[in-house]
Coordinates of C-alpha atoms and ligand atoms in Angstrom, one line a residue:
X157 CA 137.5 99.2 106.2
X158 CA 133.8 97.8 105.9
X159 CA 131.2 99.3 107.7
X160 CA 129.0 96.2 110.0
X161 CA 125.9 96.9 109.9
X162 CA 124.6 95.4 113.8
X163 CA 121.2 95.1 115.3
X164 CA 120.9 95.1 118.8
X165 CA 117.9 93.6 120.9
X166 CA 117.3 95.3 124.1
X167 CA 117.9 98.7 125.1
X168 CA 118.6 98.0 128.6
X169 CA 122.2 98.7 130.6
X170 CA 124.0 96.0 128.4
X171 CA 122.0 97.4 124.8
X172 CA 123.3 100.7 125.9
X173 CA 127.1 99.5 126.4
X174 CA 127.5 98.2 123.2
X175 CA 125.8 100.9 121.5
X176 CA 127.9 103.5 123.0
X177 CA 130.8 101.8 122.4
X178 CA 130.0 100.5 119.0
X179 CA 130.2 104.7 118.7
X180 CA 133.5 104.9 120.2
X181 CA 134.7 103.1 117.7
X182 CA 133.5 104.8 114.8
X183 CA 130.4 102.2 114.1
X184 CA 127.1 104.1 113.6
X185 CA 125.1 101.6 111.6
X186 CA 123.2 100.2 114.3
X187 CA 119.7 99.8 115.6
X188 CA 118.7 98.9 119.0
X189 CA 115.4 97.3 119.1
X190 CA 113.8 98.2 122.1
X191 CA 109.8 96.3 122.7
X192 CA 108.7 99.2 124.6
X193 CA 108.5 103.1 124.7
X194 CA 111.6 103.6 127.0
X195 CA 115.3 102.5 127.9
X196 CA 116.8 100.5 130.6
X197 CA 115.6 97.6 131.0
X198 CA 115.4 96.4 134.5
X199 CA 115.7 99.7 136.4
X200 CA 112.7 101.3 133.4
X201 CA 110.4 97.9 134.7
X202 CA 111.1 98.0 138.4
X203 CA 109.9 100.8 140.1
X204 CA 108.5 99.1 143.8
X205 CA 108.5 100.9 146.9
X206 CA 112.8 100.8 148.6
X207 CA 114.0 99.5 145.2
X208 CA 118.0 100.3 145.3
X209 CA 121.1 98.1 143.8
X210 CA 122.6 96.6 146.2
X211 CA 126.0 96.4 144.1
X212 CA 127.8 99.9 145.3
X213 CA 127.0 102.3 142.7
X214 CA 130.9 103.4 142.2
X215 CA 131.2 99.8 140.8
X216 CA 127.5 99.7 139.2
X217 CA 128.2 102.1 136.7
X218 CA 130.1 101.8 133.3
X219 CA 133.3 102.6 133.0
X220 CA 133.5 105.4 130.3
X221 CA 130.4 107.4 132.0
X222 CA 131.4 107.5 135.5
X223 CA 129.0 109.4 137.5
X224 CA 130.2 111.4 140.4
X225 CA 127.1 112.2 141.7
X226 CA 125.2 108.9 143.6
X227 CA 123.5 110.2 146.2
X228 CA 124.1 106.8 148.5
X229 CA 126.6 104.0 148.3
X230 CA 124.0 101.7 147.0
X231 CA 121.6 104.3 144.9
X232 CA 118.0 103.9 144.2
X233 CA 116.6 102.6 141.4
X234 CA 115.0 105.5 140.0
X235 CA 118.9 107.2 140.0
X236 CA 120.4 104.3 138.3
X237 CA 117.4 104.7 135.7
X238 CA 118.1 108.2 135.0
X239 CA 121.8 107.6 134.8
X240 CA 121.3 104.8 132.1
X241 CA 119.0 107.2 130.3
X242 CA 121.1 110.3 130.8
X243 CA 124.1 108.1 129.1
X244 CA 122.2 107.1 126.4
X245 CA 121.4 110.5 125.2
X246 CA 124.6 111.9 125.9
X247 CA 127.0 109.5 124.2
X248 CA 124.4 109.3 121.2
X249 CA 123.1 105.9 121.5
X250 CA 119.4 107.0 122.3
X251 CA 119.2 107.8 118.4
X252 CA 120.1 104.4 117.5
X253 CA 117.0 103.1 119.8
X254 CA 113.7 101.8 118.0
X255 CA 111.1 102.6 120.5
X256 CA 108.0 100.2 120.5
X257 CA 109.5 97.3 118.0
X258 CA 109.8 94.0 119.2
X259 CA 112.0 91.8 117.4
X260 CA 109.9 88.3 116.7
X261 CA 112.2 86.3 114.3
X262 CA 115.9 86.1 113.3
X263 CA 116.6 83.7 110.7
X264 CA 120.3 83.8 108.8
X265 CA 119.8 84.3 104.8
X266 CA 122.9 82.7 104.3
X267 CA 125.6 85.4 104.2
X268 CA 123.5 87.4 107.1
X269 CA 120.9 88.0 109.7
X270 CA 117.3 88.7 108.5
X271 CA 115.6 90.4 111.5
X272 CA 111.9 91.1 111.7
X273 CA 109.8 92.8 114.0
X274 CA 106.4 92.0 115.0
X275 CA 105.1 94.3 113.3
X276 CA 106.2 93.1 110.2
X277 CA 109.1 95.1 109.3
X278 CA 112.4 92.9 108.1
X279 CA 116.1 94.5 107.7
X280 CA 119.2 92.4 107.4
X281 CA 122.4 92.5 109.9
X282 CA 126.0 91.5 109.7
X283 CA 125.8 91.0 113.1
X284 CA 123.2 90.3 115.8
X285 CA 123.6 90.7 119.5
X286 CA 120.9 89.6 122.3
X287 CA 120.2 92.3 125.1
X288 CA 117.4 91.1 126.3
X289 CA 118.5 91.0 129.9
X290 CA 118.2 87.9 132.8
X291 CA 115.5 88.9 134.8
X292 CA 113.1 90.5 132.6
X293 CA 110.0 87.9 132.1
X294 CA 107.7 88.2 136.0
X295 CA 106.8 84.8 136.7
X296 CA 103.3 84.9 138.5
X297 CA 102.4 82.2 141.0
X298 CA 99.9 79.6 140.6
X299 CA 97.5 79.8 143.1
X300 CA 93.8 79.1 142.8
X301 CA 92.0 82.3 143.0
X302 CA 94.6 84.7 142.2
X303 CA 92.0 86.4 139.6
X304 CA 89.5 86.4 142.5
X305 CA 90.8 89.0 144.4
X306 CA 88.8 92.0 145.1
X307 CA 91.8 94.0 145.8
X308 CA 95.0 95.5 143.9
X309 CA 97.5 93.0 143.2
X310 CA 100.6 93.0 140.8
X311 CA 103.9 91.9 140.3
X312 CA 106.8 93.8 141.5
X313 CA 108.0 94.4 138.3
X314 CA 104.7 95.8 137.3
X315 CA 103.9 98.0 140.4
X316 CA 100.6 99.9 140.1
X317 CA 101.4 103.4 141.5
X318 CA 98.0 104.7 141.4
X319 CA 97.1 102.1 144.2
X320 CA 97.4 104.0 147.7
X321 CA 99.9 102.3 150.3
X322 CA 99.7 104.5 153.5
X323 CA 97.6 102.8 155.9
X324 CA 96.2 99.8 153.6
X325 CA 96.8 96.6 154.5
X326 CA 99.3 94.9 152.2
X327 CA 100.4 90.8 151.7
X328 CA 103.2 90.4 150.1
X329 CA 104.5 87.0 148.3
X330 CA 108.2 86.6 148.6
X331 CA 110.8 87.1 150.2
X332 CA 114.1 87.5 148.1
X333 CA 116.0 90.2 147.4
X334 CA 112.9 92.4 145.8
X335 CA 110.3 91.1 148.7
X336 CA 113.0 91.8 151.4
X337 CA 113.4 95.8 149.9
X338 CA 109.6 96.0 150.0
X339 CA 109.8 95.4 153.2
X340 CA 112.1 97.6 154.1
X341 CA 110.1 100.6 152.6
X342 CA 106.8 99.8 153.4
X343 CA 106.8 98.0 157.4
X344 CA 106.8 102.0 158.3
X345 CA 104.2 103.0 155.8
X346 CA 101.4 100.4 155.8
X347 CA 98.8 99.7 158.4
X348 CA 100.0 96.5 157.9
X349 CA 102.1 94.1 155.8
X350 CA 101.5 90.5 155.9
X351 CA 104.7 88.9 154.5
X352 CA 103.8 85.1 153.3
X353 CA 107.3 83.7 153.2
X354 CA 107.8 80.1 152.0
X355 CA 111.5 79.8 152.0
X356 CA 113.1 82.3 154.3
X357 CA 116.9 83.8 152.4
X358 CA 119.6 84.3 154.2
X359 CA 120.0 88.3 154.8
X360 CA 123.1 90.7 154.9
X361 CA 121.5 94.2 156.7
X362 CA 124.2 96.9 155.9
X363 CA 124.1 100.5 156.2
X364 CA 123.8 102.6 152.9
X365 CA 125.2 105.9 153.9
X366 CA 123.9 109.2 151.9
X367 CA 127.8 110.3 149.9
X368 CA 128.2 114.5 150.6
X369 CA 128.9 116.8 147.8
X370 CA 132.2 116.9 149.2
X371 CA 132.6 113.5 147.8
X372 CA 131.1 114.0 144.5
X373 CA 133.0 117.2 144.2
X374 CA 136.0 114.8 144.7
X375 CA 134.9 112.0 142.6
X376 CA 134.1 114.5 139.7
X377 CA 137.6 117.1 140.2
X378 CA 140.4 114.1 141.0
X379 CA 140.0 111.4 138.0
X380 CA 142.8 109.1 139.9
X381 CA 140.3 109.4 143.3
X382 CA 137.1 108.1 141.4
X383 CA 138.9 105.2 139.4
X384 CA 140.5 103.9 143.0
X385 CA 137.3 103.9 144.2
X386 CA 136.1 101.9 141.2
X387 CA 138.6 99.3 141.5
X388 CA 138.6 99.6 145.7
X389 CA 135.1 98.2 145.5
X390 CA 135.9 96.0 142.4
X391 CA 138.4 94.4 145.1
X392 CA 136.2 94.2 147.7
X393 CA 133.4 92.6 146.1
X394 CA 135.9 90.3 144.5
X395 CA 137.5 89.1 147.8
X396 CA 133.9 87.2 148.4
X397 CA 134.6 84.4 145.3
X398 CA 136.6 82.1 147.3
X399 CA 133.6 82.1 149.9
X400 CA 131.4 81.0 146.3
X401 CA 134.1 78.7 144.9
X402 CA 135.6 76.7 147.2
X403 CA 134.5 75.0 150.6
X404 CA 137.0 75.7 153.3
X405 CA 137.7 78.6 155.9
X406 CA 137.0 81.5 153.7
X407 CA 133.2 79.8 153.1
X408 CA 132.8 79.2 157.2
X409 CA 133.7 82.5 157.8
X410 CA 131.5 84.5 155.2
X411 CA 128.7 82.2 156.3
X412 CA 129.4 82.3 160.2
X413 CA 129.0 86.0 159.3
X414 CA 125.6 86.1 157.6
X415 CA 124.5 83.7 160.1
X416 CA 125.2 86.1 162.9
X417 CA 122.8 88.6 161.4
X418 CA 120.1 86.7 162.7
X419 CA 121.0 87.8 166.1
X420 CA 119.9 91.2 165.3
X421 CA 116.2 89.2 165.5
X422 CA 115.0 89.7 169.3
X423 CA 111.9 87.0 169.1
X424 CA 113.3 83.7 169.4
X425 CA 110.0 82.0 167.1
X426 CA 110.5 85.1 164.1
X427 CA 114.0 84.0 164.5
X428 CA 113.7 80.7 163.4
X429 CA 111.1 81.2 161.1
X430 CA 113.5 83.6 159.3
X431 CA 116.2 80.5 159.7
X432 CA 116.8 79.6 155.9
X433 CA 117.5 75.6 155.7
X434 CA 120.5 75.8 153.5
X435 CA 123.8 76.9 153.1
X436 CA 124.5 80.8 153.5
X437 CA 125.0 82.0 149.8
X438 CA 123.8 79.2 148.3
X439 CA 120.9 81.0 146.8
X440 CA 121.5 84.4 146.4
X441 CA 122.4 86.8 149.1
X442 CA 120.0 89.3 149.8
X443 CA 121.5 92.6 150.8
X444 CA 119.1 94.8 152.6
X445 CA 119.5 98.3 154.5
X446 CA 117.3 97.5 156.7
X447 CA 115.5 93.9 156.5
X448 CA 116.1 92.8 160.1
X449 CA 114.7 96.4 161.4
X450 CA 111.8 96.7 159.5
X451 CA 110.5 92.5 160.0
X452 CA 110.3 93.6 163.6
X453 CA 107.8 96.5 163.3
X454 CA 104.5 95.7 164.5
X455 CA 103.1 96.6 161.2
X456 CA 104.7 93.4 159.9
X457 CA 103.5 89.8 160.5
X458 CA 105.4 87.0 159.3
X459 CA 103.4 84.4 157.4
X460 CA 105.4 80.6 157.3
X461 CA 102.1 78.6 156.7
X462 CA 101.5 78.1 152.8
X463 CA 99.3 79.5 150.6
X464 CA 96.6 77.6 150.0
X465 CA 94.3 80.1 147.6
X466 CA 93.6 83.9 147.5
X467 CA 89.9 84.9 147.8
X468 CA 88.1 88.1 147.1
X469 CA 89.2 90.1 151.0
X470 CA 92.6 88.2 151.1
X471 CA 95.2 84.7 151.2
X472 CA 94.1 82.1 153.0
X473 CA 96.6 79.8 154.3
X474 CA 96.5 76.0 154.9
X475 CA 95.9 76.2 158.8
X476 CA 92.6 78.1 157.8
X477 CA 93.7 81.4 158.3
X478 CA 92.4 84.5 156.1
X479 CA 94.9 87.5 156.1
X480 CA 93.0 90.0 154.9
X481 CA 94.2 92.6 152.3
X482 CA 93.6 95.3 150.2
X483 CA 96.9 95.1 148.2
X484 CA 98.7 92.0 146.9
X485 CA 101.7 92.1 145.6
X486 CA 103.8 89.5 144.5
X487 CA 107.6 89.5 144.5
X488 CA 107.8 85.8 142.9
X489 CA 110.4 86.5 140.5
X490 CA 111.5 86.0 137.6
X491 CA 112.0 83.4 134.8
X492 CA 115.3 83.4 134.4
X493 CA 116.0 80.9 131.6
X494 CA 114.0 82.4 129.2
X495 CA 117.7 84.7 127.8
X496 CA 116.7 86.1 124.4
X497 CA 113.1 83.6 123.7
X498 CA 110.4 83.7 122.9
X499 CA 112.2 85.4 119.9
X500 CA 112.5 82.7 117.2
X501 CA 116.1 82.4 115.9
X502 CA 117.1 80.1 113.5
X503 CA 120.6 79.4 112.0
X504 CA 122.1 78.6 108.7
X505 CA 121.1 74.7 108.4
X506 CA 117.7 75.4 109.8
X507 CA 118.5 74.4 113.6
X508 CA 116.9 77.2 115.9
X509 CA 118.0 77.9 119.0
X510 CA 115.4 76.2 120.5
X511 CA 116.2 73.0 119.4
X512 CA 120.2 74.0 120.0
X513 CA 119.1 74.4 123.5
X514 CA 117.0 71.6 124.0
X515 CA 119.0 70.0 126.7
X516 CA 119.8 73.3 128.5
X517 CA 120.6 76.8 127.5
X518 CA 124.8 76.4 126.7
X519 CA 127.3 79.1 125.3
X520 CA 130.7 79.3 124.1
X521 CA 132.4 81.3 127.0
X522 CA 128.6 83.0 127.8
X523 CA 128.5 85.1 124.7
X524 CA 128.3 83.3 121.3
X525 CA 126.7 79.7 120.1
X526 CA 127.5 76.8 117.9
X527 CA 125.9 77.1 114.6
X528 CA 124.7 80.8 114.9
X529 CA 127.4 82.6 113.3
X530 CA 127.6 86.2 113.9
X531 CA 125.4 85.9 117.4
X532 CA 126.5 87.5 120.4
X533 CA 124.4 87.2 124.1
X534 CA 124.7 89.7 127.0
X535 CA 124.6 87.5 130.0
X536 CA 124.1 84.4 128.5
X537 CA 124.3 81.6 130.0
X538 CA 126.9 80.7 132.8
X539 CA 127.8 84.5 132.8
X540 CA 129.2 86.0 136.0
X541 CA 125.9 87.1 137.8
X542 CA 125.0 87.0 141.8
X543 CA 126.0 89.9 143.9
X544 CA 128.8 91.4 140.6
X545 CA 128.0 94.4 139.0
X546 CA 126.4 93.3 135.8
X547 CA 127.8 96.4 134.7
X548 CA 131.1 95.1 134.6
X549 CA 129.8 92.1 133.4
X550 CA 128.3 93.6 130.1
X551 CA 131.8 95.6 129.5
X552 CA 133.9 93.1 129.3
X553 CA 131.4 90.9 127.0
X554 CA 130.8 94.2 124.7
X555 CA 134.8 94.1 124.3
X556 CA 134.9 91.0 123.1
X557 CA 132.2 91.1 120.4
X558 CA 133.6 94.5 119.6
X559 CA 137.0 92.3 118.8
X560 CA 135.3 90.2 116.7
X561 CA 133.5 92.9 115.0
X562 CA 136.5 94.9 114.3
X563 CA 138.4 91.7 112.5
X564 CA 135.0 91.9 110.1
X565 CA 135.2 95.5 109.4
X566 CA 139.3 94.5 108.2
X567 CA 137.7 92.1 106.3
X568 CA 139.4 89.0 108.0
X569 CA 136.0 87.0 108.1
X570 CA 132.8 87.0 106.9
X571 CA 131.4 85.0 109.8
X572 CA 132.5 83.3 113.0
X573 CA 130.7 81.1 115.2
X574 CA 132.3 78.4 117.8
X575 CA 132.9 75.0 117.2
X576 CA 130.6 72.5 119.5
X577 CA 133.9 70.8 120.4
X578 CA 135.6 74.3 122.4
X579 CA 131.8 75.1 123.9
X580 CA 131.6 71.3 124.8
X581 CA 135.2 71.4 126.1
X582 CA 133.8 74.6 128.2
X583 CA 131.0 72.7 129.7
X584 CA 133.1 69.9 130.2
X585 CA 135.5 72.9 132.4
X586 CA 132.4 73.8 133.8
X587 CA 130.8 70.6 135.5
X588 CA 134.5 69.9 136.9
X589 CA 134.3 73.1 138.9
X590 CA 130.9 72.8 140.0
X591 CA 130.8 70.4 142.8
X592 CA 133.3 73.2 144.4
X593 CA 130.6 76.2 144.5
X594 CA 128.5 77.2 147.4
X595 CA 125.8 77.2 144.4
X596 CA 125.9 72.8 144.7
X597 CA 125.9 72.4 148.4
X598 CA 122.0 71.9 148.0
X599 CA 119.5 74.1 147.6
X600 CA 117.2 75.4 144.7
X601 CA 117.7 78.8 143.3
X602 CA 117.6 80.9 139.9
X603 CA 121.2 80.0 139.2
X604 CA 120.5 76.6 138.4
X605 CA 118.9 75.2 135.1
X606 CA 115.9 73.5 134.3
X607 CA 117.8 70.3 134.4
X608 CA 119.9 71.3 137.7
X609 CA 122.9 72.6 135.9
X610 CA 124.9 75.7 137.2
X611 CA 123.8 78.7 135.2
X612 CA 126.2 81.1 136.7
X613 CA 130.1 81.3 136.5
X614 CA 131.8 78.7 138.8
X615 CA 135.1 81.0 138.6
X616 CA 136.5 84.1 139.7
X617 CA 135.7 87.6 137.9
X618 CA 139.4 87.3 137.1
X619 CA 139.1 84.1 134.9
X620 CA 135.9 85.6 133.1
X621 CA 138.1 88.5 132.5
X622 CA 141.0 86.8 130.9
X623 CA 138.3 84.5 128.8
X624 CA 136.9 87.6 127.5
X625 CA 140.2 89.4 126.6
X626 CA 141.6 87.0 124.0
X627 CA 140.1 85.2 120.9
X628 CA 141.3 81.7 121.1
X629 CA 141.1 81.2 117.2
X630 CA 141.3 77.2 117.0
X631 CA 138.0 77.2 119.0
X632 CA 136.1 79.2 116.0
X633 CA 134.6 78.1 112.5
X634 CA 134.9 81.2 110.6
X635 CA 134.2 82.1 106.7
X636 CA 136.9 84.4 105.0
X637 CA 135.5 87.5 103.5
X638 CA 134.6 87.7 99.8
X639 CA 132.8 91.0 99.9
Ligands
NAP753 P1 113.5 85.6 143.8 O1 114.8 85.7 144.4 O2 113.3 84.5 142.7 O3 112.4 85.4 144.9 C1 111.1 85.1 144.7 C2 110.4 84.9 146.0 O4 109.0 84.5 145.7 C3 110.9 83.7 146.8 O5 110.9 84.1 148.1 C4 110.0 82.6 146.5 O6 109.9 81.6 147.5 C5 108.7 83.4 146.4 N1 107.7 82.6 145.6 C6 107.7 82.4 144.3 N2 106.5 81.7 144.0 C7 105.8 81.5 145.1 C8 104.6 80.9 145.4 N3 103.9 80.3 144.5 N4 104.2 80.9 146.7 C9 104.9 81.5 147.7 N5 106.1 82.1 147.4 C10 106.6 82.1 146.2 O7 113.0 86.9 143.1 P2 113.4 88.4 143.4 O8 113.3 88.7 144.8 O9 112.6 89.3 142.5 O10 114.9 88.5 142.9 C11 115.3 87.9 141.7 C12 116.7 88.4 141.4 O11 116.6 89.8 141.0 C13 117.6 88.4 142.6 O12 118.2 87.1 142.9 C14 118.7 89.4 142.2 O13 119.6 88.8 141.3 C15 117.8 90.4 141.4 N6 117.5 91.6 142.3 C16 118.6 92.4 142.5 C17 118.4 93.5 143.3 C18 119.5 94.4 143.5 O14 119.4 95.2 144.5 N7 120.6 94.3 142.8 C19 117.1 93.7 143.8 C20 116.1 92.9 143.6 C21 116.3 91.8 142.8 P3 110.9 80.4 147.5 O15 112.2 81.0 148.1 O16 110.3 79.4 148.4 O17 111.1 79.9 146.1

């Protein structure tokens, strides 16, 4: 058997995966590049005020380091941080991490990957996978003045905890599913929060009940008890597709649902300010423990005017209105296109990625791309995203590189890559079942490309896990081994 030699970039939940199963199956030359001093990705850079998954945590968690011991249904951040950590050390991969090494260039030498880091520092790989996460670059709003302000202000994914919160007097910008758990933490805290929404989201409020020890005693003493659970939520989150898929009764029904939420808004004005103009689920739904609740404090003042610039004491809006503030932040988002760039990749006949992707960002089956042999992506494009655990998500992709890798390490191939005709022949599957999704029925959102294409997976979790379970060989260019 060979031994692959694979670098990983990212040491975030999916890094982590493939790293501790790369281990499981006997592979320990690996290196996880990681750009700064600590693991996990999303849940190391968010850290705002009521941040929690709003993906139950029995399904939000991997499958071979099950944790009995989430403290709520839907656990806060900082918990799902420490589990990702805690996994990392304990199953080995944390020694595998490069701390502080940001991977600027990845340009194949003809038989493999040459990867070098910005500071300099080159190594080659058999194999190179991207796990660089979807949501990881803050996109910061253009409005004049920003740098004026006299004030704190930063992103959510960059929260400045040594700026007090009791009793200042906080704006917020945005209102998604990061603005909406701001809210939710800090309508009680603040003297007041001035929320300047421009698009209001459709809202699901639902309880997040604290879990006894009773239950993580079970979860952690009956194996059988703690996989049903697993799979019980699997089942439940997956009985929402048809809702995403297809138009008909399940759709009117899931959206006459998150419709009547709004009742649960006593002002009949807030009401209809909070009234999103599209279709329910269209964008994504923001789940919220207590949204509806905490936009009705008298602390909170909802903002529907726009933005017109930010001056030294606070936003002014275009009816002439200052809302004075000591604390800005702004929950704007993210870029989500970005996937593994602004790393430069280029492939065997020169082409780089971003000239591959010059039309839109396209992969074969969301992990691999045409003419970058050897390549996988965590959550490339069209992966499952939305309301599924990601976690799931990242499992079933690390199973199918780990396929691949495997057939190297017996020395069936040297390299693989797909041929454009199977990834064209996936797009082609993919704009056919497009017109069906909740995603098309007209509004603007994350999960649509640059150039308006669906960036998420217009299928069930089912299908994405039958396409990652097999290899379908005539869809791949590959190179026999001569080593
Ligand atoms: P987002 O959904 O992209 O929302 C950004 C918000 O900022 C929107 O309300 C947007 O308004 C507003 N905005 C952006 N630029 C603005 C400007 N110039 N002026 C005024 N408003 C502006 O971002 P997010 O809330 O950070 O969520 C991103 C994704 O992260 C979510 O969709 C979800 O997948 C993930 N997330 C997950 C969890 C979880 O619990 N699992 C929690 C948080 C986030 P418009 O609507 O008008 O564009």
């Amino acid at each position: 058997m060979r031994s692959p030699k694979v670098a990983v970039v990212g040491a975030g939940m999916s890094g982590i995966c493939l790293g501790a199963l790369l281990l499981r199956d006997g592979i320990d030359d690996f290196t996880i590049y990681e750009k700064t001093d600590d693991a996990g990705g999303t849940w190391r850079d968010n850290t705002y005020p009521g941040i929690a998954c709003d993906v139950p945590s029995r399904f939000y968690q991997y499958t071979f380091a099950r944790n009995p011991d989430w403290s709520r249904v839907m656990a806060p951040g900082a918990e799902i941080h420490a589990y990702f950590d805690r996994v990392s050390r304990e199953l080995g991969v944390r020694s595998h991490i490069r701390f502080g090494t940001e991977v600027a260039m990845v340009a194949w030498t003809g038989e493999r990957w040459l990867v070098t880091s910005s500071d300099g520092a080159a190594e080659e790989y058999d194999f190179v996978v991207s796990a660089t996460g979807i949501l990881h670059h803050p996109r910061y709003p253009e409005i004049p003045g920003l740098e004026d302000f006299a004030g704190s202000a930063f992103h959510s994914a960059r929260w400045d905890h040594s700026v007090p919160l009791d009793g200042a007097r906080v704006a917020l910008i945005g209102t998604g599913s990061t603005g909406a758990q701001i809210i939710g933490n800090l309508a009680d805290r603040v003297e007041k929060l001035t929320v300047l929404q421009r698009t209001p989201h459709w809202v699901m409020q639902m309880k997040n009940p604290e879990t006894s020890r009773f239950n993580a005693w079970l979860h952690r003493t009956v194996p059988a008890y703690d996989r049903l659970t697993y799979h019980g939520w699997r089942l439940f989150i997956e009985s929402f597709s048809p809702a995403l898929l297809h138009p008909g009764p399940i759709r009117r029904f899931g959206s006459w649902q998150i419709r009547r939420q709004l009742r649960k808004v006593k002002d009949p004005v807030l009401r209809e300010a909070l009234t999103p103009p599209t279709e329910p689920m269209c964008r994504r739904l923001v789940i919220s423990s207590n949204f509806y609740d905490a936009i009705q404090k008298p602390t909170v003042e909802v903002v529907t005017a726009s933005i017109e610039r930010i001056e030294p004491e606070g936003v002014r809006t275009s009816d002439g209105v200052l809302h004075p503030c000591d604390v800005l932040v702004l929950a704007t988002g993210f870029d989500a296109h970005a996937y593994l760039r602004p790393i430069a990749m280029t492939g065997p006949d020169g082409t780089t990625l971003e000239d591959a992707w010059a039309s839109y960002p396209h992969a074969y089956r969301t992990v691999a791309v045409p003419g970058f042999p050897n390549f996988f992506m965590f959550m490339g494009p069209n992966s499952p995203v939305g309301n599924y655990s990601l976690v799931a998500i990242a499992e079933a992709q690390a199973g199918y590189m780990l396929d691949w890798i495997r057939r190297w390490q017996r020395a069936e191939i040297d390299s693989m890559a797909p041929t454009t005709q199977a990834t064209d022949a996936f797009y082609d599957e993919i704009a056919a079942a497009t017109p069906d999704t909740v995603w098309a029925t007209g509004c603007t959102s994350w999960y649509l490309g640059e150039a308006g294409n669906l960036e998420v997976f217009p299928w069930a979790p089912k299908r994405f896990r039958a396409l990652m379970s097999e290899i379908e060989d005539e869809d791949f260019a590959t190179t026999p081994a001569a080593r």
